[in-house]
Coordinates of C-alpha atoms and ligand atoms in Angstrom, one line a residue:
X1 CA 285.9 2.1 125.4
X2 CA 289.6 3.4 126.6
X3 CA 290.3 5.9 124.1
X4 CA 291.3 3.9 121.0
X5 CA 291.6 0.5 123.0
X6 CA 289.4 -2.2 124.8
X7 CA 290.5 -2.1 127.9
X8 CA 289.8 -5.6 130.0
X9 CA 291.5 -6.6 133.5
X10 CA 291.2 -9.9 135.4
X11 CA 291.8 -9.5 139.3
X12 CA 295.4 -10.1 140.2
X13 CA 295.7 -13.0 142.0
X14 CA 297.3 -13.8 145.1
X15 CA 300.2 -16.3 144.7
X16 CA 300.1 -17.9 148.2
X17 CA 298.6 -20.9 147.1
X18 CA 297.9 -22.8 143.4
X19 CA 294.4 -21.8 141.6
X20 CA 291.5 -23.6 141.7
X21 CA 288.5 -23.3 139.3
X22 CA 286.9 -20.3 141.0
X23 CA 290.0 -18.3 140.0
X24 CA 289.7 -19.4 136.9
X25 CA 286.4 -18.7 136.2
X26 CA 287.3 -15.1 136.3
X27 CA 290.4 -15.6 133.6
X28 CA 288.1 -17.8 131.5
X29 CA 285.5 -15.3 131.1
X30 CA 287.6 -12.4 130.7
X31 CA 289.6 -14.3 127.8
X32 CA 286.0 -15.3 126.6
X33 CA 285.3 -11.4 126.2
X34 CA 288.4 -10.1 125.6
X35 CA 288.8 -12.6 122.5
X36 CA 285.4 -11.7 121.0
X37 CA 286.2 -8.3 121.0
X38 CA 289.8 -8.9 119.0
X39 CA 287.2 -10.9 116.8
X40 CA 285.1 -7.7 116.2
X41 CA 288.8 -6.0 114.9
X42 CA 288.9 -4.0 117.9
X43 CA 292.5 -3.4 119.4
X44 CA 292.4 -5.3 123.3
X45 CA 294.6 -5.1 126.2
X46 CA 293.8 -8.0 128.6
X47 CA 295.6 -7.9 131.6
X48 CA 296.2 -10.5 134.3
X49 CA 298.4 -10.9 137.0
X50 CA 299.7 -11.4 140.6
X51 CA 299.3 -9.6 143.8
X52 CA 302.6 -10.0 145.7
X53 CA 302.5 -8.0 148.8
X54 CA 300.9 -8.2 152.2
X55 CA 301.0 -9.9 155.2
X56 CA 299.4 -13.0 154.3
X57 CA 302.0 -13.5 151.5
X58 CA 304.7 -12.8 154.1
X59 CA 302.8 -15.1 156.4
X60 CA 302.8 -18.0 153.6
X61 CA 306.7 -17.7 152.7
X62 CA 308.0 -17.9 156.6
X63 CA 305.8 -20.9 156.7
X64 CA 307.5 -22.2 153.3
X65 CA 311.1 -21.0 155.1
X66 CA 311.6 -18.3 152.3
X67 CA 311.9 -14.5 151.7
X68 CA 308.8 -13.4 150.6
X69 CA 310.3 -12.4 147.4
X70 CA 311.4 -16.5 146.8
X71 CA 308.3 -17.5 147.6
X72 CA 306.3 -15.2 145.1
X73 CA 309.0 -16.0 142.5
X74 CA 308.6 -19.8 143.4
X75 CA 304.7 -20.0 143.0
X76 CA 303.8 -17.2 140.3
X77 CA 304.8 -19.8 137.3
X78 CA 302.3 -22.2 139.0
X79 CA 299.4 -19.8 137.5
X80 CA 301.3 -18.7 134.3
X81 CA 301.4 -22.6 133.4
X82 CA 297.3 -22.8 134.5
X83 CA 296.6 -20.0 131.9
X84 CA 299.0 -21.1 129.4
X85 CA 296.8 -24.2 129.9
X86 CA 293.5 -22.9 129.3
X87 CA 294.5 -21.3 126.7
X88 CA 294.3 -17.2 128.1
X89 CA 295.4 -15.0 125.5
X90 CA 296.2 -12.5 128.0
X91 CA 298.3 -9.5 126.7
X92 CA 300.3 -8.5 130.0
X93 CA 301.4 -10.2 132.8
X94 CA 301.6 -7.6 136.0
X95 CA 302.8 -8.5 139.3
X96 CA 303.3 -6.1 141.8
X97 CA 306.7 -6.6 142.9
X98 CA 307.8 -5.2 139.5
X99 CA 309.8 -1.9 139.5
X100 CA 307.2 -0.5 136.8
X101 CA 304.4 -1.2 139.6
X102 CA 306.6 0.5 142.6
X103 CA 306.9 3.7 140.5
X104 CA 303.5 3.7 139.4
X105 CA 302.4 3.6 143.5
X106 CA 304.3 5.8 144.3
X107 CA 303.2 8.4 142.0
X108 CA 299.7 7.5 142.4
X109 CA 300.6 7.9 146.6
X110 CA 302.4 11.0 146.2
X111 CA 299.7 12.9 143.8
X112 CA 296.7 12.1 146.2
X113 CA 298.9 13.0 149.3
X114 CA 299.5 16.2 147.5
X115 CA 296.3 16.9 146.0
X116 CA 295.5 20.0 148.3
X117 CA 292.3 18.2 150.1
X118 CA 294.6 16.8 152.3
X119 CA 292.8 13.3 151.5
X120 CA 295.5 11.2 153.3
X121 CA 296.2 11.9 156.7
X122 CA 297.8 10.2 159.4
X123 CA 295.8 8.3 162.7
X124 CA 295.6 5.5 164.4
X125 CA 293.7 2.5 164.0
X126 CA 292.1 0.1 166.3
X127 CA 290.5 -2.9 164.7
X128 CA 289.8 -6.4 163.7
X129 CA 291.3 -7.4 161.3
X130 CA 290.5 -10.5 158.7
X131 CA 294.1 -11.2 157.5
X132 CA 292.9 -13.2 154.2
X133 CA 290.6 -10.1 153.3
X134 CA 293.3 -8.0 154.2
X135 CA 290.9 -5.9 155.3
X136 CA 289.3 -4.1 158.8
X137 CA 285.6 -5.2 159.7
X138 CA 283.3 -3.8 162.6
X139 CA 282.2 -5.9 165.4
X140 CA 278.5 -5.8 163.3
X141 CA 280.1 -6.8 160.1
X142 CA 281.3 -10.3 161.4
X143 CA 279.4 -13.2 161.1
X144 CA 280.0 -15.2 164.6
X145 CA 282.4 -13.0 165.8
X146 CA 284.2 -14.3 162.2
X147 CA 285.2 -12.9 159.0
X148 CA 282.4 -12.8 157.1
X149 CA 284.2 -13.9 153.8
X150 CA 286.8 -16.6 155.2
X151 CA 284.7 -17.2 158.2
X152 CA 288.2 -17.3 160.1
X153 CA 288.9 -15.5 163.4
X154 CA 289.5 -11.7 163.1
X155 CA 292.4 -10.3 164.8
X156 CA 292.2 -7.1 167.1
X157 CA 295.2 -4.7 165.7
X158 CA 296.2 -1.4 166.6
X159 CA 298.5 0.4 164.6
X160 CA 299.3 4.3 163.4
X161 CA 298.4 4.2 159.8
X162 CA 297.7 6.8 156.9
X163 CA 294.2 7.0 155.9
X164 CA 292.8 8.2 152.4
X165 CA 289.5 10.6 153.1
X166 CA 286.9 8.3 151.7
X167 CA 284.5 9.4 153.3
X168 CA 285.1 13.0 151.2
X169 CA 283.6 10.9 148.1
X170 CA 280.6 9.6 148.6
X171 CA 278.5 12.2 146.6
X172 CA 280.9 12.7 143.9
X173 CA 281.0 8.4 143.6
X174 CA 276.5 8.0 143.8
X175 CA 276.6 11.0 140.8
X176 CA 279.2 9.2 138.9
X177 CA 276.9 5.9 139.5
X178 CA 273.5 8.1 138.3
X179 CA 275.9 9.1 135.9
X180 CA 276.6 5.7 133.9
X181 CA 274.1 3.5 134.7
X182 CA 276.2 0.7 133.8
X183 CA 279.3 1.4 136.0
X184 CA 278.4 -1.5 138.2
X185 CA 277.1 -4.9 136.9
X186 CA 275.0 -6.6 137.1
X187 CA 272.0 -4.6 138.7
X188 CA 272.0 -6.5 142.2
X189 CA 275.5 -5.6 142.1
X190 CA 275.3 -2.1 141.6
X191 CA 272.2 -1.6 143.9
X192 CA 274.5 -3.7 146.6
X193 CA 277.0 -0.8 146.1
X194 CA 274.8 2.1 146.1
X195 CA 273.5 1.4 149.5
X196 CA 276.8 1.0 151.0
X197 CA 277.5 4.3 149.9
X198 CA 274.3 5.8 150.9
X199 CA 274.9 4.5 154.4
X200 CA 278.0 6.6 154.8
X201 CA 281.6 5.6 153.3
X202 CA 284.4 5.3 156.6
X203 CA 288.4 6.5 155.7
X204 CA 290.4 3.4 155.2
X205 CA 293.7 2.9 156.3
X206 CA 296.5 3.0 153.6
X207 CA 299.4 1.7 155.3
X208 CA 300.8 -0.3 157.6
X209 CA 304.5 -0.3 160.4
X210 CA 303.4 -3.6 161.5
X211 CA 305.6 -5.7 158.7
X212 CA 307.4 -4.4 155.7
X213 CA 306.5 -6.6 152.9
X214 CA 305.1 -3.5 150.3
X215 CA 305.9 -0.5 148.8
X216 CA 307.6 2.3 150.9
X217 CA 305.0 5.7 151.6
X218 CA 307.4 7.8 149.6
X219 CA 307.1 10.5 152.1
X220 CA 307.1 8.1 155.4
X221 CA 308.7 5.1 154.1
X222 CA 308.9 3.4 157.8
X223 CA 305.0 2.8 156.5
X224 CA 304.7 0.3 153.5
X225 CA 301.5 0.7 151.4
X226 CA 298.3 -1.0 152.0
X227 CA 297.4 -4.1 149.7
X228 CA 294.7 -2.8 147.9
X229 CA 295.7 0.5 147.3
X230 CA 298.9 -1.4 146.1
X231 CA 296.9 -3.9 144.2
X232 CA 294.4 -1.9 142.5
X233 CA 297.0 0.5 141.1
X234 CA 298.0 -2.6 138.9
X235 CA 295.3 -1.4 136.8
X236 CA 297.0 1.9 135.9
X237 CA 300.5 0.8 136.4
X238 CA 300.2 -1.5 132.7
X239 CA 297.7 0.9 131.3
X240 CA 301.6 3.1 131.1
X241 CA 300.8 5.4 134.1
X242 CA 303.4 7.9 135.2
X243 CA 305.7 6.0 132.6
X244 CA 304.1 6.6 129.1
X245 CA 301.8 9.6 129.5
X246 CA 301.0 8.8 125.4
X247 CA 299.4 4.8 126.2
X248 CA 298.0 5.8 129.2
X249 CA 295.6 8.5 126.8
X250 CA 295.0 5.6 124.4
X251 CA 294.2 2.8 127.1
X252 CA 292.5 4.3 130.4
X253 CA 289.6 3.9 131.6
X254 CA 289.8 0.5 131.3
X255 CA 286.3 -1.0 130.1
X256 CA 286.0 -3.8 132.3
X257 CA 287.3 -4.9 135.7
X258 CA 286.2 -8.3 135.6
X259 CA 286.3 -9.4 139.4
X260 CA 284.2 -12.0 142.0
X261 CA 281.9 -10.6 144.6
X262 CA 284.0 -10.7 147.5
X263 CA 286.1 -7.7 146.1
X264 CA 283.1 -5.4 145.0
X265 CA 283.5 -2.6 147.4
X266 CA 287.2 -2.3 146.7
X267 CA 286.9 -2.1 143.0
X268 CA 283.3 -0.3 142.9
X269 CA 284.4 2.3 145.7
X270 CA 287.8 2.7 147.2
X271 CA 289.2 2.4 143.4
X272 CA 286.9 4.9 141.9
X273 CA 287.8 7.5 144.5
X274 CA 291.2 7.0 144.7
X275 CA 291.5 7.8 141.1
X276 CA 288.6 10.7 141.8
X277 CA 291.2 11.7 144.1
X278 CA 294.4 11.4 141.9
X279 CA 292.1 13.2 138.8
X280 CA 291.9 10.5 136.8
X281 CA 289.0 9.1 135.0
X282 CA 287.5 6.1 137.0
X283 CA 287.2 2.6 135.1
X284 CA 283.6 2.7 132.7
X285 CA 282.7 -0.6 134.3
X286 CA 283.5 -2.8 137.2
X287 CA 281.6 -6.8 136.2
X288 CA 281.6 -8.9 139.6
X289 CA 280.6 -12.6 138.6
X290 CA 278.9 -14.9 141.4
X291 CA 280.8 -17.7 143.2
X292 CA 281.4 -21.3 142.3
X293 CA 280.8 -23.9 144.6
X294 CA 281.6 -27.6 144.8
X295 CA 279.1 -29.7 146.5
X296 CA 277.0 -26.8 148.2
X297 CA 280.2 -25.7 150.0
X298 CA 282.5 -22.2 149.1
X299 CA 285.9 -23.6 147.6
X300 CA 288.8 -24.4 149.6
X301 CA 292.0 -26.1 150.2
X302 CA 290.6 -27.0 153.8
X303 CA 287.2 -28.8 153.1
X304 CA 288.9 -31.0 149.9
X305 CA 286.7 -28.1 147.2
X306 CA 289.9 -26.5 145.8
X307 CA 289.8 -28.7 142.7
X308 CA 292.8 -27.4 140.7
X309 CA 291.5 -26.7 136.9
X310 CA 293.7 -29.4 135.1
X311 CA 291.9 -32.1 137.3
X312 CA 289.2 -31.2 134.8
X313 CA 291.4 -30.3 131.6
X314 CA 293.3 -33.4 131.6
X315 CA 289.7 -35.6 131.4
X316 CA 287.2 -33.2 129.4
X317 CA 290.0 -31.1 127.4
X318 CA 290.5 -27.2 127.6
X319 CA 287.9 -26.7 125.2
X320 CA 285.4 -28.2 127.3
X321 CA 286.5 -26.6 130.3
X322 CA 286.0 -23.4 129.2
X323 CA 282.9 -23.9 127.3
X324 CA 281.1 -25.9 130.0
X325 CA 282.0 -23.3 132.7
X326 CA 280.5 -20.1 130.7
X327 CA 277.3 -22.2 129.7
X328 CA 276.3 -23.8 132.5
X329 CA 276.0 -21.5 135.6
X330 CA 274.6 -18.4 134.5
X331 CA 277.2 -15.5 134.4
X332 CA 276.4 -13.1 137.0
X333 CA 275.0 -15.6 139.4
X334 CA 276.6 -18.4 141.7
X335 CA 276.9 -21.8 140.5
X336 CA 278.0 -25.5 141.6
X337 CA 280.1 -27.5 140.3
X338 CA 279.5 -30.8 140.0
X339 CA 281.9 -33.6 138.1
X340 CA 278.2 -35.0 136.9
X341 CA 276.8 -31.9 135.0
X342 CA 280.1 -31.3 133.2
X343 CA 279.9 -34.8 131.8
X344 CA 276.4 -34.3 130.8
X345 CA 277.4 -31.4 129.0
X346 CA 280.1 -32.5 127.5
X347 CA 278.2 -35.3 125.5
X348 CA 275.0 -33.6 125.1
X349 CA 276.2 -30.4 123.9
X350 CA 279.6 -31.2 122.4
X351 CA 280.4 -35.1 121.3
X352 CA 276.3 -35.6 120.1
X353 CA 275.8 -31.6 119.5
X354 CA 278.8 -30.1 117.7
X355 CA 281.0 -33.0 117.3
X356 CA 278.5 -35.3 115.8
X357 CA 277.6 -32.3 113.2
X358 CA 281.2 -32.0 112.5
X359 CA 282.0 -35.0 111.8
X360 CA 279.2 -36.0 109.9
X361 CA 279.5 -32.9 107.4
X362 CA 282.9 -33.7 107.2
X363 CA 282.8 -37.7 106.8
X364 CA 280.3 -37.0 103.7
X365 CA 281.9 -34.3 101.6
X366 CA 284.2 -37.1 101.8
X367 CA 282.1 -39.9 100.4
X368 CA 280.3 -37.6 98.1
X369 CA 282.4 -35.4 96.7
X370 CA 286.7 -36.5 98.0
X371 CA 286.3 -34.2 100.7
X372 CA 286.1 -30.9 98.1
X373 CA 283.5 -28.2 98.9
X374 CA 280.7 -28.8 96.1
X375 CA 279.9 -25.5 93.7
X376 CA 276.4 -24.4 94.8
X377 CA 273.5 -24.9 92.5
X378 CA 271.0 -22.5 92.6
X379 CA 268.6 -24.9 94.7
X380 CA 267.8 -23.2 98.0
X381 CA 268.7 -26.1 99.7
X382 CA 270.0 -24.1 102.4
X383 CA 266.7 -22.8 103.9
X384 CA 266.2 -21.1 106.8
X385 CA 269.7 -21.2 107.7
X386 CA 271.1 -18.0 106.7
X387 CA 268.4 -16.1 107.8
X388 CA 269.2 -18.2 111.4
X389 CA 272.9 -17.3 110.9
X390 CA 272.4 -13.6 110.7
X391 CA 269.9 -13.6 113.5
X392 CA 272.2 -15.7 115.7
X393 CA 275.2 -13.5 114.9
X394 CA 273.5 -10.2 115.2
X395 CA 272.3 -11.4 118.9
X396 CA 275.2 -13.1 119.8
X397 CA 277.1 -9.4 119.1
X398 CA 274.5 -7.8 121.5
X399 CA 275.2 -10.3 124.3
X400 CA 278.6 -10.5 124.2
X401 CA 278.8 -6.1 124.8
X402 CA 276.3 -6.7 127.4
X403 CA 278.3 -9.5 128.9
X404 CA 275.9 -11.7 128.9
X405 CA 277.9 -15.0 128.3
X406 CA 275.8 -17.8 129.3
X407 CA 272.7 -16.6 126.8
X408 CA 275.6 -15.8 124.2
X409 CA 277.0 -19.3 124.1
X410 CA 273.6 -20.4 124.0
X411 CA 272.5 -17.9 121.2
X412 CA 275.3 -20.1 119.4
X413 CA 273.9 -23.9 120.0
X414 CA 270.8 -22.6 118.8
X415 CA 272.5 -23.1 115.3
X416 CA 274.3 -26.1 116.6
X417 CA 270.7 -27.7 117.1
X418 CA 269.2 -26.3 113.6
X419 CA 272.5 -28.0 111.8
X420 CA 271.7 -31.4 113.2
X421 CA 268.1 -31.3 112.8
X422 CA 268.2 -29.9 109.2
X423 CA 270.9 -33.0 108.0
X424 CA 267.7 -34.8 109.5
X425 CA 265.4 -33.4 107.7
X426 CA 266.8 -32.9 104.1
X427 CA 268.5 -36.5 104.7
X428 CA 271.8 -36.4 102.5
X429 CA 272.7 -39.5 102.8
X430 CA 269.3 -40.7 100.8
X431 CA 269.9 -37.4 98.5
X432 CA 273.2 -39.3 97.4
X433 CA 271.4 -42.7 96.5
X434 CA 270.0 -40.4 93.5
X435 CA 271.3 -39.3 90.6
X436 CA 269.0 -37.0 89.3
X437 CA 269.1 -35.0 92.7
X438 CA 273.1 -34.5 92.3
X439 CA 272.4 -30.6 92.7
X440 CA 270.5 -30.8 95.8
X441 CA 272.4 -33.1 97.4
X442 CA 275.5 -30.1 97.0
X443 CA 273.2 -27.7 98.0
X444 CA 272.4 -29.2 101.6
X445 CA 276.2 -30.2 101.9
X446 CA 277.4 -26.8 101.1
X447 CA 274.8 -25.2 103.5
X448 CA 276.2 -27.8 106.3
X449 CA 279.9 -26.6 105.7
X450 CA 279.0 -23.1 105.3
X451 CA 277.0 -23.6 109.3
X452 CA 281.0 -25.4 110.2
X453 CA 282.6 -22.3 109.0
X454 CA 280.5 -19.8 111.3
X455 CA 280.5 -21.5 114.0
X456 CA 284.2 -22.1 114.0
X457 CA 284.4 -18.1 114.0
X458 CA 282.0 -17.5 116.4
X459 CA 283.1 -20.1 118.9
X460 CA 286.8 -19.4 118.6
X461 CA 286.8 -16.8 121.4
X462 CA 284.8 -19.6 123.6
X463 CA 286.9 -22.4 122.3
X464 CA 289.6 -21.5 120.1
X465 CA 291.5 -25.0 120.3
X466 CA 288.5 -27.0 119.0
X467 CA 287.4 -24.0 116.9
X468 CA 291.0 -23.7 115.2
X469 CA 290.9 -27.4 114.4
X470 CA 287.7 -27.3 113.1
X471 CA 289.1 -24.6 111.0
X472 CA 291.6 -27.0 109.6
X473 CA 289.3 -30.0 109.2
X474 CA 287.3 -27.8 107.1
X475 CA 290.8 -26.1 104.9
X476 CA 290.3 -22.8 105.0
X477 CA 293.4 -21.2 103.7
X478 CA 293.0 -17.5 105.4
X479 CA 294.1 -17.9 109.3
X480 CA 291.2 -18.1 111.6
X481 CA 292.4 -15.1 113.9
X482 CA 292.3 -12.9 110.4
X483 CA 288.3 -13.1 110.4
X484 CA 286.2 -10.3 111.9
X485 CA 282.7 -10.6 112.8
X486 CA 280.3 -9.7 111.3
X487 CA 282.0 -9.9 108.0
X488 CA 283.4 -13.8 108.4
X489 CA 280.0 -14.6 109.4
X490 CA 278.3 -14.0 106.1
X491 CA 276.8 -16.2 104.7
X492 CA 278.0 -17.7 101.3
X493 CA 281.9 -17.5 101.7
X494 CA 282.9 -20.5 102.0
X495 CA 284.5 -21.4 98.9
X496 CA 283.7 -24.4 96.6
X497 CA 286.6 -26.4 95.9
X498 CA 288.0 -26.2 99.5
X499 CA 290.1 -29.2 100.6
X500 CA 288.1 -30.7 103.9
X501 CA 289.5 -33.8 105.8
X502 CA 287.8 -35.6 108.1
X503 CA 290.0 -35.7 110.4
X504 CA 289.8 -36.7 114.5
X505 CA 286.7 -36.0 116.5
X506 CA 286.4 -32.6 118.6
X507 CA 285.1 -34.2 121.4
X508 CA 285.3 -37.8 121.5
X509 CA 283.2 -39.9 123.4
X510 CA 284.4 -40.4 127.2
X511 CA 284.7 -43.2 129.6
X512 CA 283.0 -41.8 132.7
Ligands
LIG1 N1 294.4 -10.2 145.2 C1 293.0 -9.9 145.3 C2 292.5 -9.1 144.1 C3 293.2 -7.9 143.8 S1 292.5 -7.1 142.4 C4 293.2 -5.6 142.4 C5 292.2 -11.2 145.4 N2 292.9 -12.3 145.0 S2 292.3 -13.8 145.1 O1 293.3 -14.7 144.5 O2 291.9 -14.1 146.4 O3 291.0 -13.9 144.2 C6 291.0 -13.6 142.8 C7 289.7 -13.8 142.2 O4 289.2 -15.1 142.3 C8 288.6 -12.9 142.8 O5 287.8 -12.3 141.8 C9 287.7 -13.9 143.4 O6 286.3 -13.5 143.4 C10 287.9 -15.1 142.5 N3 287.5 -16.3 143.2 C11 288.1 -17.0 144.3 N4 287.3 -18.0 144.6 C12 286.2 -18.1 143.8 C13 285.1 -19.0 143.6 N5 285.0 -20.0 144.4 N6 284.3 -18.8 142.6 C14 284.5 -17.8 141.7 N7 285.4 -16.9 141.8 C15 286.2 -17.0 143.0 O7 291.1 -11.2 145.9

C-alpha cells in the first residue's frame, strides 16, 4: 500500500481522438479494483486522466485548424462523458497541461538534472522515430521497416536532445525486481521486462527543439520535455509532489499502475529509474493487461475496429458492459471482441443467471408474504449456502488483491448458479401450496434474499448500477456504499420485516 492510502492509476490517455473499448478496458478494470478496495474500508485514490503534449497532439490540432491547447480543451470532455458513462468512480482527473503538472515536471527535471550523477546530459540524436509511440526504435526493432506497434512508417530525425543516463540503472532496477517479486505482473510480463534489462538499458532522450508543444527544460527552456517523462510524472504530480510534501508521505508509491502492453517498458523501466534517480520510492506494482481485438484485427479508427464504448452501452446497459468485459477475456491475456459473445453473456449469465434469480426471489416474497422479509424459523432450510457464501467471499477477497478479475467475477456466479439451482431444488412455489410447511417455505425464502443481499455487495464494485438497484428492490435501509466486506457479507443480516418490491428486471431480455 501507499502509506495510509490505496494508491491506483489508469494510464492517461491521449486526447487526439475519442476512446474506443480498448481504452476502456483499462478504466473499467481499474474502477473494478479500485471500488473493491473502497468496499474493504480502505481509503483509494483512483486517478485518470489525459496526456496533452507532444507532437502527435500538435500534429492532430493543425489538422483540426486549432491551437493545440483548443484542441485538447475541445476533445478532453469527449472521455470525461465516456467515464461518467461507465460509471468510473475515479477520484482525480489529471491532465498534463495543468499548472499543478508543469510545476511538478519541473521539479522532478530539475532534481534529477541536479542529482550529482550527472544523469541528464546533453547529445545529439539520430533516429527513427514512430511518431504515435512517441518513441525512437532501432533499425532491428521495426517490423518491415515499420513501427512495430502502429505498424506505420518511422521517421528518420536528428535533433540535439537531453538524455537521462538509463543505462546507469539497470542493476539497481533487476535488484529492485529480485526485490518484489511482484513489481511487474503478470509473470510473462515481468520476465518480458527482465530480459530487456539484462540485455543492456540505452539513455533515452528527454527533450525535444523540434516543436514546442511541452513543458520548458527549466534550465534550457528552448528544449520542451519529452512525453513520457512528461506523462509519467502525472503519477506524482496528483499524488501532491513538490506541492504537498504531507499527501505525497500518505499516497506514494502508488500500488498499481494499471496500463496495456504497449507501454510496459516505459512504466516498468524508464519510470522506476527516473524516480531511482529523483530518490523517490518507485511504484509497488506496475499491472499491464493484454489487448482487445475486434474480429482478429488490433483496434483502430482506420480498419472500422474503433468501436466507441456507448455503441455497446446504449444496447446491453453499463452494467453489462463492464461485467461482460472483466468476465470474458481473461485479465492479463488478449481477447476479442465479438458483438455475438457479449450477447451470449448477457442472457446466459445476467437475464437467465442473476436477473431471473432476482426477480423470482423478489416476485415471491411478494405473493407469499406482501413483499416483507419472513422471520427465520429455526429450519436449516438455508443449507449449504452460507458455508458457499463464506467460501466464495473469502476467495473472491484473495483474487481481487491478486488481481485476478476474470476468476473473481467468476468466484461470484458460482453463487449466482447455487441460488438458482437451490430455488430448484427446495421448490418454494410447491412449499407454499402447504400449510403445514409455512416455516420452511420462510426458511428457503429468507436464504434466497439473504444470497440477493451478498451478491449486491459483492458485485457493486463490478456493477454498481444494477447492484444499487438491486439494493433498492430488496429495501435495505443502510446505503449500499456504507457496507464493508467481509462484514456486509455475513451471513444472517438481512433483516426480517424488510420492505422488498419487485420492481423492473436487471437485465431484460434483448431483441438481438
Ligand atoms: N498517453 C499514453 C500513456 C501515458 S501513461 C503515463 C498512451 N495513451 S493511449 O491513449 O494511446 O493508450 C492508453 C491505454 O489504452 C494504454 O494502456 C493502452 O494499452 C490502452 N489500449 C489502447 N488500445 C487498446 C486495445 N485495443 N486493447 C486494450 N487496451 C488498449 O499510451
Amino acid at each position: 500500500m501507499g502509506r495510509d492510502v490505496f494508491y491506483i492509476t489508469t494510464p492517461i490517455y491521449y486526447p487526439n481522438d475519442v476512446p474506443h473499448i480498448g481504452h476502456a478496458y483499462d478504466a473499467v478494470a481499474t474502477d473494478f479494483i479500485a471500488r473493491y478496495h473502497r468496499l474493504r474500508g480502505e481509503e483509494v485514490f483512483h486517478l485518470t486522466g489525459t496526456d496533452e503534449h507532444g507532437l502527435k497532439l500538435q500534429r492532430a490540432a493543425e489538422a483540426a485548424g486549432m491551437s493545440p491547447k483548443e484542441w485538447v480543451d475541445s476533445m478532453e470532455p469527449r472521455w470525461r462523458e465516456v467515464w461518467a458513462r461507465l460509471d468510473i468512480a475515479y477520484d482525480d482527473y489529471i491532465r498534463t497541461t495543468e499548472s499543478r503538472h508543469e510545476a511538478a515536471v519541473k521539479k522532478l527535471l530539475q532534481t534529477v538534472h541536479d542529482n550529482g550523477r550527472d544523469d541528464i546530459y546533453l547529445g545529439t540524436y539520430e533516429g527513427l522515430y514512430c511518431v504515435s509511440c512517441e518513441l525512437y526504435y532501432t533499425e532491428d526493432e521495426l517490423v518491415d521497416g515499420r513501427c512495430p506497434i502502429h505498424g506505420i512508417p518511422v521517421e528518420a530525425m536528428r535533433e540535439e536532445n537531453y538524455f537521462f543516463r538509463l543505462s546507469a540503472y539497470a542493476d539497481r532496477l533487476l535488484r529492485h525486481y529480485e526485490a518484489h517479486p511482484k513489481a511487474v505482473q503478470p509473470e510473462v510480463r515481468r520476465n518480458e521486462v527482465l530480459s530487456v534489462v539484462r540485455g543492456g538499458l540505452q539513455d533515452f532522450s528527454i527533450s525535444r527543439t523540434s516543436f514546442r508543444w511541452g513543458i520548458p527544460l527549466p534550465w534550457d527552456p528552448a528544449h520542451v520535455n519529452y512525453v513520457w517523462f512528461d506523462a509519467l510524472t502525472n503519477y506524482i504530480t496528483a499524488a501532491g509532489y513538490g506541492s504537498d510534501p504531507e499527501r505525497f508521505a500518505r499516497v506514494w508509491p502508488a500500488n498499481i499502475h494499471m496500463i496495456g502492453k504497449d507501454i510496459l517498458r516505459q512504466h516498468a523501466i524508464y519510470w522506476p529509474a527516473m524516480l531511482m534517480a529523483a530518490d523517490i520510492e518507485p511504484p509497488e506494482q506496475v499491472w499491464a493487461h493484454g489487448f482487445l481485438t475486434v474480429g482478429g484485427q488490433k483496434m483502430s479508427k482506420t480498419n472500422a475496429t474503433g468501436i466507441h464504448p456507448f455503441e455497446l452501452v446504449d444496447h446491453f446497459g453499463v452494467d453489462a458492459y463492464r461485467y461482460y468485459f472483466i468476465r470474458e477475456i481473461q485479465f492479463g491475456q488478449d481477447g476479442s471482441f465479438s458483438f455475438e459473445s457479449m450477447n451470449d453473456r448477457y442472457h446466459a449469465d445476467l437475464a437467465n443467471g442473476l436477473g431471473n434469480l432476482a426477480s423470482r426471489v423478489l416476485a415471491m416474497l411478494g405473493s407469499y408474504y406482501d413483499g416483507l422479509v419472513p422471520e427465520v424459523p429455526a429450519t436449516g432450510m438455508e443449507g449449504d449456502l452460507p458455508a458457499l457464501v463464506k467460501d466464495v467471499t473469502s476467495r473472491y477477497d484473495g483474487l481481487m488483491l491478486d488481481v485476478a478479475l476474470t476468476p473473481a467475477v467468476a468466484a461470484v456466479w458460482e453463487l449466482v448458479g447455487r441460488a438458482n439451482q437451490y430455488l430448484v431444488e427446495r421448490a418454494p412455489w410447491r412449499l407454499a401450496k402447504d400449510p403445514e410447511r409455512r416455516d420452511d417455505l420462510a426458511g428457503v425464502l429468507y436464504a434466497a434474499a439473504e444470497i440477493l443481499r451478498i451478491l449486491a455487495v459483492l458485485l457493486s464494485p463490478v456493477m454498481p448500477g444494477a447492484a444499487g438497484r438491486l439494493w433498492t428492490q430488496l429495501g435495505i435501509s443502510e446505503p449500499l456504499a456504507a457496507q464493508n466486506v467481509p462484514e456486509a457479507a455475513e451471513w444472517g443480516r438481512l433483516a426480517p420485516g424488510t420492505r422488498t418490491t419487485k420492481g423492473e428486471p436487471l437485465f431484460p431480455r434483448l431483441d438481438s
